[in-house]
Amino acid sequence: MGSSKTLRKLEVASPVPADIDIANAVDPFHISEIANELNLSPDHYDLYGKYKAKVLLSALDELQGSKDGYYVVVGGITPTPLGEGKSTTTVGLCQALGAYLDKKVVTCLRQPSQGPTFGIKGGAAGGGYSQVIPMDEFNLHLTGDIHAITAANNLLAAAIDTRIFHESSQSDKALFNRLCPPNKEGQRSFSNIMFRRLTKLGITKTRPEDLTPEEVKKFARLDIDPETITWRRVMDVNDRFLRKISIGQGPEEKGMVRETGFDISVASEIMAVLALTTSLADMRERLGKMVIGNSKAGDPVTADDLGVGGALTVLMKDAINPTLMQTLEGTPVLVHAGPFANIAHGNSSIVADKIALKLVGPGGFVVTEAGFGADIGAEKFMNIKCRYSGLTPQCAVIVATIRALKMHGGGPAVVAGRPLDHAYLTENVGLVEAGCVNLARHIANTKSYGVNVVVAVNKFSTDAESELNAVRNAALAAGAYDAVICTHHAHGGKGAVDLGIAVQKACENVTQPLKFLYPLDISIKDKIEAIARSYGASGVQYSEQAEKQIEMYTRQGFSGLPICMAKTQYSFSDNAAEKGAPSGFVLPIRDVRGSIGAGFIYPLVGTMSTMPGLPTRPCFYEIDLDTATGKVIGLS
């Protein structure tokens, strides 16, 4: 692949220009060229314009017999406001492997939400000379997957309130007759999806007229308890004023007012389903199993009970196919799914990883990224994603910077918009060494899964050689396989060649099988406590609400699911201000919720916002269109 026509040598400038200027200066290859390099037949992808294509699941069926390549996950130390460059490292490593080390490689990334792109964070296509292009398409509509999730989510939300509305004003018989209307010949029948509910209720009859009045009531009346509804509406915009709303204010709704709210689209359980599904049939089952609340008798009510699971699958049928893109140096990228990392599991899709591993084949590399610090993203990658995919990673990369480690070592607070304190710009080995306790715990935790850990230190011009050596020594002492200094932000793939070599060696020298942090058959509390111990907690404290929910999920038969902790990404503990590696704290569990279709229980540690707000000066102030060229400007 190294001599291939689809690799582009970058002309790098110093100082590094703005991300969008770098992205706009490069003409991407036609996406069919990238597909050809991967030996993807045109039958196995659909073009979405010149620079994007949807890779069809039929590609996976075709490659079923081929062997997989190496599987690498990129995590980070506990994030700081300074940004550690995890996506940038993921892309830079792949550019190094593909453009410099002659390896077949595919990068697997999450699709960014539009909310942060226009909000406080900016885009998420990598940065500097390690980016996915076209950057504007990557950060905006892409191929419409998030819009499909929004539509499916809100169809289900509409179905819930409508069902409660119709049940409130109709007798059992009238409700049943409307659910199973007679055809032209006067015959009534059940639709296919209704048989799922009949089976769940233990009713084996196949003709509506054979049901007893009691069976008619059980079948037709979901009797949803409005107090238990967990399903909310979504939109892909940061809109704090929709966090809590009241619905049903219209005169036709007959006073059926209730409080609910909006989440951002990527927080929808449907996004988590997309990321964890393994096939179209599996996605259909997961969407149907999503629990929206309980009946007044305390039984879970699902999307299939509402008759909408099939329609949700139809809305999601194209979204299940990953989107093929490219890096600045012409190496292939699969972009797919983007679940929240602090609420859901924060990883791109299983489907994309599976396709990529077959496409690169033995000796090739698939590099995927896990959101936030390794205590969140990499833990969920191992215990949730790898459990459902059956895939085994050989290497985990943990990204760090000198600046971030100084902050974990007790450096002064960093405030957005204010100049950096001189402690971050001048040599201070003591501060770096103190902060390495955070890195060391991440290394030990990640290594316990049986993978080799390579530390990538993103170098800034202000970093001293003594500081870089201190990190390298601390990483190796903590059990890292290797620790490498990288400059891919400034130099592209060339700046991550050493990292590429270290990752290759780490993959070739794995000696242990994949080990999980906990077995699935222990109690919900035992699983929560195993994860809390990995954070450094001495114990767990459950609120009354959390106790109630754990008891309910156990009674409903969901205790065998993995756990997806929803906690702050800024600390091992529940207190975002606690840097370094705190220990001996008691982890408070405020509430416990279930994403039953996606396949996990998620305990809430403190308060987690599922709908971000806009800051005083959002990123949209910078974003505009050059109307002469049609190019987007100001995306960061």
XYZ file of C-alpha atoms in Angstrom, residues 12-255:
244
model
C 3.480 20.861 6.247
C 3.695 24.528 7.284
C 5.010 25.937 10.556
C 3.400 27.273 12.660
C 0.526 24.838 12.072
C -2.375 26.618 10.298
C -6.011 26.390 11.456
C -7.547 22.917 11.053
C -10.108 24.014 8.463
C -7.396 25.784 6.404
C -5.296 22.593 6.353
C -8.358 20.539 5.406
C -9.417 22.985 2.673
C -5.887 23.051 1.178
C -6.065 19.345 0.305
C -8.122 17.918 -2.554
C -9.485 14.591 -1.329
C -9.255 11.515 -3.556
C -12.512 10.303 -5.064
C -13.857 7.856 -2.490
C -13.970 5.050 -5.071
C -10.130 5.166 -5.121
C -10.035 4.644 -1.348
C -12.529 1.768 -1.728
C -10.408 0.175 -4.484
C -7.340 0.244 -2.227
C -9.315 -1.824 0.283
C -10.370 -4.231 -2.495
C -13.999 -3.255 -1.930
C -16.085 -4.156 -4.954
C -18.450 -1.400 -6.223
C -21.327 -3.776 -5.367
C -20.432 -3.384 -1.696
C -20.700 0.395 -1.344
C -23.072 3.215 -2.273
C -21.615 6.604 -3.210
C -22.787 9.658 -1.267
C -21.258 12.366 -3.460
C -17.556 12.281 -4.400
C -15.894 11.908 -1.013
C -18.154 9.638 1.040
C -19.609 6.171 0.564
C -21.713 3.832 2.660
C -20.083 0.399 2.971
C -22.849 -2.201 2.816
C -23.172 -5.081 5.269
C -22.965 -7.453 2.281
C -19.195 -6.732 2.322
C -19.009 -8.499 5.683
C -20.936 -11.525 4.396
C -18.563 -11.743 1.430
C -15.464 -11.611 3.681
C -16.804 -13.942 6.390
C -14.118 -16.556 5.789
C -11.127 -14.156 5.823
C -8.904 -13.648 8.847
C -8.864 -10.436 10.907
C -6.074 -7.901 11.234
C -4.711 -6.467 14.473
C -7.192 -4.521 16.621
C -6.005 -1.403 18.478
C -8.007 0.866 20.783
C -6.936 4.430 21.616
C -7.855 5.813 25.046
C -6.424 8.622 27.114
C -5.504 9.837 30.558
C -8.294 11.621 32.457
C -9.130 14.584 30.185
C -8.421 18.195 31.069
C -9.662 21.438 29.479
C -6.307 21.551 27.658
C -7.277 18.683 25.328
C -4.979 15.698 24.937
C -5.504 15.014 21.218
C -6.976 11.509 21.298
C -8.749 11.697 17.914
C -5.706 13.404 16.431
C -3.483 10.573 17.697
C -5.863 7.927 16.348
C -5.686 9.536 12.895
C -1.917 10.267 13.072
C -1.141 6.666 14.052
C -3.136 5.396 11.062
C -1.433 7.839 8.698
C 1.913 6.557 9.986
C 0.934 2.895 9.557
C -0.553 3.388 6.083
C 1.549 6.113 4.486
C 4.955 5.402 6.072
C 5.034 1.820 7.352
C 3.361 0.221 4.322
C 0.580 -1.448 6.347
C -3.045 -1.929 5.414
C -4.922 0.195 7.909
C -8.436 1.459 8.616
C -9.311 4.119 11.191
C -12.700 3.606 12.904
C -14.122 6.775 14.431
C -17.356 8.021 15.942
C -19.487 10.510 14.063
C -19.453 13.865 15.864
C -22.678 15.470 17.030
C -23.661 18.773 15.449
C -24.366 20.138 18.944
C -20.734 20.553 20.089
C -19.652 21.544 16.547
C -21.709 24.733 16.860
C -21.367 24.883 20.657
C -18.290 24.965 22.876
C -16.102 22.101 21.707
C -15.891 22.487 17.943
C -15.578 19.557 15.546
C -13.961 16.198 16.128
C -12.138 15.253 12.944
C -8.689 15.173 14.530
C -6.494 18.240 14.174
C -3.478 19.828 12.513
C -1.975 17.471 9.932
C -3.822 14.434 11.299
C -7.424 14.887 10.207
C -10.326 13.200 8.458
C -11.482 14.998 5.313
C -13.654 16.601 4.046
C -13.758 18.121 7.531
C -16.972 20.090 7.006
C -18.894 17.018 5.790
C -17.480 14.898 8.649
C -18.675 17.404 11.267
C -22.056 18.306 9.776
C -24.670 16.059 8.132
C -22.286 13.324 6.918
C -24.660 10.702 5.436
C -27.657 11.494 7.616
C -27.274 8.786 10.301
C -27.887 11.167 13.210
C -30.951 12.566 11.429
C -32.268 8.992 11.030
C -31.758 8.400 14.773
C -33.582 11.665 15.547
C -36.536 10.608 13.358
C -36.734 7.094 14.822
C -36.405 8.319 18.412
C -39.149 10.897 17.994
C -41.487 8.470 16.219
C -41.271 6.247 19.298
C -41.852 9.248 21.600
C -44.980 10.178 19.612
C -46.208 6.558 19.761
C -45.949 6.503 23.576
C -48.025 9.607 24.267
C -50.530 8.759 21.537
C -51.087 5.293 23.002
C -51.713 6.705 26.489
C -54.118 9.238 24.941
C -56.153 6.617 23.044
C -56.228 4.158 25.948
C -57.565 6.862 28.266
C -60.772 7.351 26.286
C -61.651 3.886 24.932
C -63.048 0.639 26.324
C -60.960 -2.541 25.994
C -63.189 -3.775 23.195
C -63.130 -0.510 21.207
C -59.351 -0.319 21.592
C -58.933 -3.923 20.431
C -61.252 -3.412 17.454
C -59.281 -0.370 16.332
C -55.939 -2.172 16.765
C -57.247 -5.112 14.698
C -59.655 -3.513 12.194
C -61.656 -5.717 9.794
C -60.526 -5.921 6.168
C -62.872 -5.544 3.152
C -64.182 -9.066 3.731
C -64.911 -8.252 7.369
C -62.044 -10.459 8.655
C -59.829 -9.276 11.521
C -56.166 -10.259 11.778
C -53.054 -9.539 13.814
C -50.164 -7.733 12.090
C -46.783 -9.502 12.287
C -45.476 -7.292 15.079
C -48.530 -8.058 17.220
C -47.487 -11.708 17.433
C -44.413 -10.557 19.385
C -46.696 -9.098 22.057
C -48.986 -12.157 22.033
C -45.965 -14.449 22.531
C -44.699 -12.234 25.379
C -48.138 -12.528 27.046
C -48.190 -16.310 26.569
C -51.200 -16.138 24.207
C -50.915 -18.751 21.450
C -54.130 -17.922 19.561
C -53.694 -16.570 16.032
C -57.173 -15.108 15.325
C -58.410 -11.923 17.039
C -61.955 -13.312 17.482
C -60.631 -16.218 19.588
C -59.306 -14.037 22.419
C -61.224 -14.026 25.702
C -62.244 -10.620 27.180
C -59.363 -10.969 29.679
C -56.870 -11.690 26.857
C -58.272 -8.769 24.848
C -57.578 -6.477 27.816
C -54.043 -7.834 28.367
C -53.221 -7.481 24.667
C -54.781 -4.100 23.897
C -54.135 -2.157 27.080
C -50.464 -1.344 27.710
C -51.553 0.736 30.727
C -48.314 2.747 30.668
C -47.545 4.511 33.951
C -46.634 8.079 32.835
C -44.446 8.473 35.948
C -42.128 5.692 34.735
C -41.590 6.880 31.140
C -37.852 7.192 30.483
C -38.072 7.826 26.729
C -37.529 11.496 25.827
C -37.503 13.417 22.574
C -34.198 14.367 20.920
C -32.633 16.896 18.561
C -29.035 17.380 17.436
C -28.681 20.938 18.737
C -27.421 22.205 22.095
C -30.658 23.693 23.460
C -30.670 24.036 27.243
C -34.263 25.364 27.266
C -35.602 21.988 26.155
C -34.072 20.047 29.064
C -37.403 20.193 30.850
C -40.688 20.842 29.068
C -44.378 20.121 29.511
C -46.328 18.484 26.704
C -50.017 18.036 25.975
C -50.955 21.727 26.222
C -53.170 21.612 23.104
C -56.978 21.696 23.525
C -57.358 18.360 21.652
C -55.138 16.515 24.153
C -57.878 16.824 26.794
C -55.602 18.017 29.547
